[in-house]
CSV table of C-alpha atoms in Angstrom, one decimal:
chain,number,residue,atom,x,y,z
J,1,MET,CA,19.4,21.2,2.2
J,2,SER,CA,16.9,18.4,2.3
J,3,ALA,CA,17.5,14.9,3.5
J,4,THR,CA,17.4,13.6,0.0
J,5,ASP,CA,20.4,15.9,-1.0
J,6,ASP,CA,22.5,13.8,1.4
J,7,PRO,CA,21.6,10.1,1.3
J,8,PHE,CA,24.0,9.3,4.1
J,9,ALA,CA,22.5,11.9,6.4
J,10,CYS,CA,19.0,10.6,5.5
J,11,ARG,CA,20.0,7.0,6.5
J,12,LEU,CA,21.4,8.2,9.8
J,13,SER,CA,18.2,10.2,10.5
J,14,PHE,CA,16.0,7.2,9.7
J,15,THR,CA,18.2,4.9,11.8
J,16,ARG,CA,17.8,7.2,14.8
J,17,LEU,CA,14.0,7.3,14.3
J,18,LEU,CA,13.8,3.5,14.1
J,19,SER,CA,16.0,3.1,17.2
J,20,ARG,CA,13.5,5.1,19.2
J,21,LEU,CA,10.4,3.2,18.0
J,22,ASN,CA,7.9,2.2,20.6
J,23,ALA,CA,4.3,0.9,20.7
J,24,SER,CA,2.8,4.4,20.3
J,25,ALA,CA,1.0,5.2,17.1
J,26,GLY,CA,2.9,8.5,16.9
J,27,ALA,CA,6.3,6.9,16.7
J,28,SER,CA,5.4,4.6,13.8
J,29,LYS,CA,3.6,7.4,12.0
J,30,GLN,CA,6.6,9.6,12.3
J,31,CYS,CA,8.9,7.0,10.8
J,32,ALA,CA,6.4,6.3,8.0
J,33,GLN,CA,6.1,10.0,7.1
J,34,PHE,CA,9.9,10.3,7.0
J,35,ALA,CA,10.2,7.3,4.7
J,36,LEU,CA,7.5,8.6,2.3
J,37,ARG,CA,8.9,12.2,2.4
J,38,ASN,CA,12.2,10.8,1.2
J,39,ARG,CA,10.8,8.2,-1.2
J,40,GLU,CA,13.5,9.0,-3.7
J,41,LEU,CA,15.8,7.0,-1.4
J,42,ASP,CA,13.3,4.2,-0.8
J,43,GLU,CA,15.7,1.4,-1.5
J,44,ASP,CA,18.3,2.9,0.9
J,45,LEU,CA,15.7,3.4,3.6
J,46,PHE,CA,14.2,0.0,3.2
J,47,SER,CA,17.7,-1.5,3.6
J,48,VAL,CA,18.0,0.5,6.8
J,49,ILE,CA,14.8,-1.3,8.1
J,50,LEU,CA,16.3,-4.7,7.3
J,51,GLU,CA,19.7,-3.8,8.8
J,52,GLN,CA,18.0,-2.7,12.0
J,53,LEU,CA,15.9,-5.8,12.2
J,54,GLN,CA,19.0,-8.0,11.8
J,55,SER,CA,21.1,-6.0,14.3
J,56,GLU,CA,22.2,-7.8,17.4
J,57,GLU,CA,22.0,-4.6,19.4
J,58,ILE,CA,18.2,-4.3,19.3
J,59,THR,CA,15.8,-6.1,21.6
J,60,MET,CA,13.0,-8.5,20.8
J,61,ASN,CA,10.5,-5.7,21.6
J,62,THR,CA,12.1,-3.3,19.2
J,63,ARG,CA,11.8,-5.9,16.4
J,64,VAL,CA,8.1,-6.3,17.2
J,65,ASN,CA,7.7,-2.5,17.1
J,66,MET,CA,9.4,-2.4,13.7
J,67,LEU,CA,7.1,-5.0,12.4
J,68,TYR,CA,4.1,-2.9,13.5
J,69,PHE,CA,5.8,0.1,11.9
J,70,ILE,CA,6.0,-1.8,8.6
J,71,GLU,CA,2.2,-2.3,8.7
J,72,VAL,CA,1.8,1.5,9.3
J,73,LEU,CA,4.2,2.2,6.5
J,74,CYS,CA,2.1,0.1,4.1
J,75,GLU,CA,-1.1,1.9,5.2
J,76,HIS,CA,0.4,5.3,4.7
J,77,SER,CA,1.9,4.3,1.3
J,78,VAL,CA,-1.6,3.4,0.1
J,79,LYS,CA,-2.9,6.8,1.2
J,80,ALA,CA,0.1,8.5,-0.6
J,81,ASP,CA,-0.6,6.4,-3.7
J,82,TYR,CA,3.0,5.1,-3.6
J,83,SER,CA,3.8,1.4,-4.1
J,84,GLY,CA,7.6,1.4,-3.7
J,85,TYR,CA,7.7,0.3,-0.1
J,86,THR,CA,4.8,-2.1,-0.3
J,87,ASN,CA,6.4,-3.9,-3.2
J,88,MET,CA,9.7,-4.2,-1.3
J,89,ILE,CA,7.9,-5.5,1.8
J,90,GLN,CA,6.0,-8.0,-0.4
J,91,ARG,CA,9.3,-9.1,-1.9
J,92,ASP,CA,11.3,-9.4,1.3
J,93,ILE,CA,8.6,-10.4,3.8
J,94,LEU,CA,10.3,-13.7,4.6
J,95,GLN,CA,13.5,-11.9,5.4
J,96,VAL,CA,11.6,-9.6,7.6
J,97,VAL,CA,9.9,-12.4,9.5
J,98,ASP,CA,13.1,-14.4,9.8
J,99,ALA,CA,14.7,-11.3,11.5
J,100,VAL,CA,11.9,-10.7,13.9
J,101,VAL,CA,11.8,-14.4,14.9
J,102,PRO,CA,15.4,-15.5,15.3
J,103,ASN,CA,16.3,-19.0,16.3
J,104,ASP,CA,16.3,-18.5,20.0
J,105,SER,CA,13.9,-18.0,23.0
J,106,GLU,CA,13.4,-14.3,22.1
J,107,GLY,CA,12.3,-15.3,18.6
J,108,ALA,CA,9.9,-17.9,20.0
J,109,ALA,CA,8.3,-15.1,22.1
J,110,ASN,CA,7.6,-13.1,19.0
J,111,VAL,CA,5.9,-15.8,16.9
J,112,GLY,CA,2.4,-15.1,18.0
J,113,THR,CA,2.6,-11.4,17.4
J,114,VAL,CA,4.3,-11.9,14.0
J,115,ARG,CA,1.6,-14.3,12.9
J,116,LYS,CA,-1.1,-11.7,13.9
J,117,VAL,CA,0.6,-8.8,12.1
J,118,ILE,CA,1.3,-10.9,8.9
J,119,GLN,CA,-2.4,-11.9,8.9
J,120,ASN,CA,-3.3,-8.2,9.1
J,121,LEU,CA,-1.0,-7.5,6.1
J,122,ARG,CA,-2.6,-10.3,4.2
J,123,SER,CA,-6.1,-9.1,4.9
J,124,LYS,CA,-5.2,-5.6,3.7
J,125,GLY,CA,-3.7,-7.0,0.5
J,126,PHE,CA,0.0,-6.2,1.3
J,127,VAL,CA,1.0,-9.8,1.4
J,128,ASN,CA,-0.2,-12.3,-1.3
J,129,GLU,CA,-1.4,-15.8,-0.6
J,130,ARG,CA,1.8,-17.5,-1.7
J,131,SER,CA,3.9,-15.3,0.7
J,132,MET,CA,1.4,-16.0,3.4
J,133,ASP,CA,1.8,-19.7,3.0
J,134,GLU,CA,5.6,-19.4,3.1
J,135,VAL,CA,5.5,-17.2,6.2
J,136,THR,CA,3.2,-19.7,7.9
J,137,ALA,CA,5.5,-22.6,7.1
J,138,LEU,CA,8.5,-20.6,8.3
J,139,LEU,CA,6.8,-19.7,11.6
J,140,ALA,CA,5.8,-23.4,12.1
J,141,GLU,CA,9.4,-24.4,11.5
J,142,LYS,CA,10.6,-21.8,14.0
J,143,GLU,CA,8.2,-23.1,16.7
J,144,ARG,CA,9.2,-26.7,16.0
J,145,GLY,CA,12.9,-25.8,16.3
J,146,HIS,CA,12.3,-24.0,19.6
J,147,ARG,CA,10.4,-26.9,21.1
J,148,GLU,CA,13.2,-29.3,20.1
J,149,SER,CA,15.8,-27.0,21.6
J,150,ILE,CA,13.9,-26.9,24.9
J,151,ALA,CA,13.7,-30.7,24.9
J,152,SER,CA,17.4,-31.1,24.2
J,153,PRO,CA,19.7,-31.2,27.2
J,154,ALA,CA,22.3,-29.3,25.2
J,155,GLU,CA,20.1,-26.2,25.1
J,156,SER,CA,18.7,-24.2,28.0
J,157,VAL,CA,16.7,-21.1,28.5
J,158,TYR,CA,18.9,-20.3,31.5
J,159,ASP,CA,22.1,-18.3,31.5
J,160,ASP,CA,25.4,-20.1,31.5
J,161,ASP,CA,26.3,-19.0,35.0
J,162,ASP,CA,23.1,-20.4,36.5
J,163,GLU,CA,22.1,-24.0,36.8
J,164,GLU,CA,18.8,-25.3,35.8
J,165,PRO,CA,16.1,-26.4,38.3
J,166,GLY,CA,17.1,-29.4,40.3
J,167,ASN,CA,20.8,-28.8,40.0
J,168,GLU,CA,22.5,-27.9,43.3
J,169,GLY,CA,19.3,-26.2,44.5
J,170,ARG,CA,20.2,-22.9,42.9
J,171,ASN,CA,17.6,-20.5,41.7
J,172,PRO,CA,17.4,-20.4,37.9
J,173,LYS,CA,17.8,-17.2,36.1
J,174,ARG,CA,16.0,-16.8,32.8
J,175,LYS,CA,17.6,-15.1,29.8
J,176,PHE,CA,14.8,-12.6,29.6
J,177,ASP,CA,15.6,-9.5,31.6
J,178,ASP,CA,12.9,-8.2,33.8
J,179,SER,CA,13.0,-4.8,32.2
J,180,ILE,CA,12.4,-6.4,28.8
J,181,ILE,CA,9.4,-8.3,30.1
J,182,GLN,CA,8.0,-5.3,31.7
J,183,GLN,CA,8.4,-3.2,28.6
J,184,ARG,CA,6.7,-5.8,26.5
J,185,MET,CA,3.7,-5.9,28.8
J,186,GLU,CA,3.4,-2.2,28.8
J,187,GLU,CA,3.7,-1.9,25.0
J,188,ASP,CA,1.2,-4.8,24.5
J,189,ARG,CA,-1.3,-2.9,26.6
J,190,GLU,CA,-0.7,0.2,24.5
J,191,ARG,CA,-1.3,-1.7,21.3
J,192,HIS,CA,-4.5,-3.3,22.7
J,193,LYS,CA,-5.7,0.1,23.9
J,194,ARG,CA,-5.2,1.5,20.4
J,195,LEU,CA,-6.9,-1.5,18.8
J,196,ARG,CA,-10.0,-1.0,21.0
J,197,GLU,CA,-10.0,2.7,20.1
J,198,ASN,CA,-10.0,1.7,16.4
J,199,ILE,CA,-12.8,-0.7,16.9
J,200,TRP,CA,-15.0,1.9,18.6
J,201,ALA,CA,-14.1,4.7,16.3
J,202,ILE,CA,-17.0,6.0,14.2
J,203,PRO,CA,-16.2,7.8,11.0
J,204,VAL,CA,-17.4,11.4,10.6
J,205,PRO,CA,-20.3,11.5,8.1
J,206,GLU,CA,-20.0,13.4,4.9
J,207,ASP,CA,-22.5,16.1,3.9
J,208,GLY,CA,-25.8,14.6,2.8
J,209,LEU,CA,-24.9,11.1,4.1
J,210,PRO,CA,-26.4,9.3,7.1
J,211,ASN,CA,-24.7,9.8,10.4
J,212,PRO,CA,-23.2,6.5,11.5
J,213,GLU,CA,-23.3,7.4,15.2
J,214,PHE,CA,-27.0,8.3,15.0
J,215,GLU,CA,-27.9,5.1,13.0
J,216,LYS,CA,-26.0,3.0,15.5
J,217,SER,CA,-27.9,4.6,18.5
J,218,TRP,CA,-31.2,4.3,16.6
J,219,ASP,CA,-30.7,0.6,16.0
J,220,GLN,CA,-30.0,0.0,19.6
J,221,VAL,CA,-33.2,1.7,20.9
J,222,SER,CA,-36.2,-0.5,21.4
J,223,ASP,CA,-39.6,0.3,20.0
J,224,LEU,CA,-41.9,2.5,22.0
J,225,ASN,CA,-44.3,0.4,24.1
J,226,GLU,CA,-46.8,0.8,26.9
J,227,ASP,CA,-44.1,0.6,29.6
J,228,ASP,CA,-42.5,3.7,28.0
J,229,TYR,CA,-45.8,5.6,28.2
J,230,GLU,CA,-46.2,4.6,31.8
J,231,ILE,CA,-42.8,5.9,32.7
J,232,MET,CA,-43.5,9.2,30.9
J,233,ARG,CA,-46.8,9.6,32.8
J,234,GLU,CA,-45.0,9.0,36.1
J,235,GLU,CA,-42.3,11.5,35.3
J,236,ASN,CA,-44.9,14.1,34.2
J,237,GLN,CA,-46.7,13.6,37.5
J,238,ILE,CA,-43.5,14.1,39.5
J,239,LEU,CA,-42.8,17.2,37.5
J,240,ALA,CA,-46.2,18.6,38.1
J,241,ALA,CA,-46.0,17.9,41.8
J,242,SER,CA,-42.7,19.7,42.0
J,243,ILE,CA,-44.1,22.9,40.4
J,244,VAL,CA,-47.0,23.2,42.7
């Protein structure tokens, strides 16, 4: 029995996949392939994405990973010539952003990453100009609200059981757990590594077409000049002397 024969089982399987999302390309690809393989349930599966984003049980890192997954899902949808998911993402992009950037310190930490991913979606045509303007305004509002909350004495980035700096000389304890911070740093490194790989990747040439790698190397080689001839003469002399 396939997953589409049992929508409830399909939702559970997709939920488990999303809960294990990390910064690796393989994890996002696996989720995207599952969603497209069960596209008959696209509305149900997209609702799972929104539910997971809005869940209080997931960390700020998982929300960011899910946003990167959404970008991968859009790319795979184009390759599969299927517009169901991209249309829903376009429709609910504000809801997605609002979930990834909640009104707290964790949300503030995600603003920069969200802005970058949304810009990528816009450049690839998955988000239109109007939605981009709305997202930009929403992120600016989130940033402004966070700055105001920090400035307000009623709000604090410290836990309730710990006093802020200057009070009783106690050491402050931030709300961000060390493991969450470490995980974010490691996953950011993984994403940056993958980005560099994509930048340096050279497509395989098709039959009869110029080889991009050869063309790139050819363009980087300087013209033959007298210095090159001199080097060749010296190397020939060294070779001749070694043979004697």
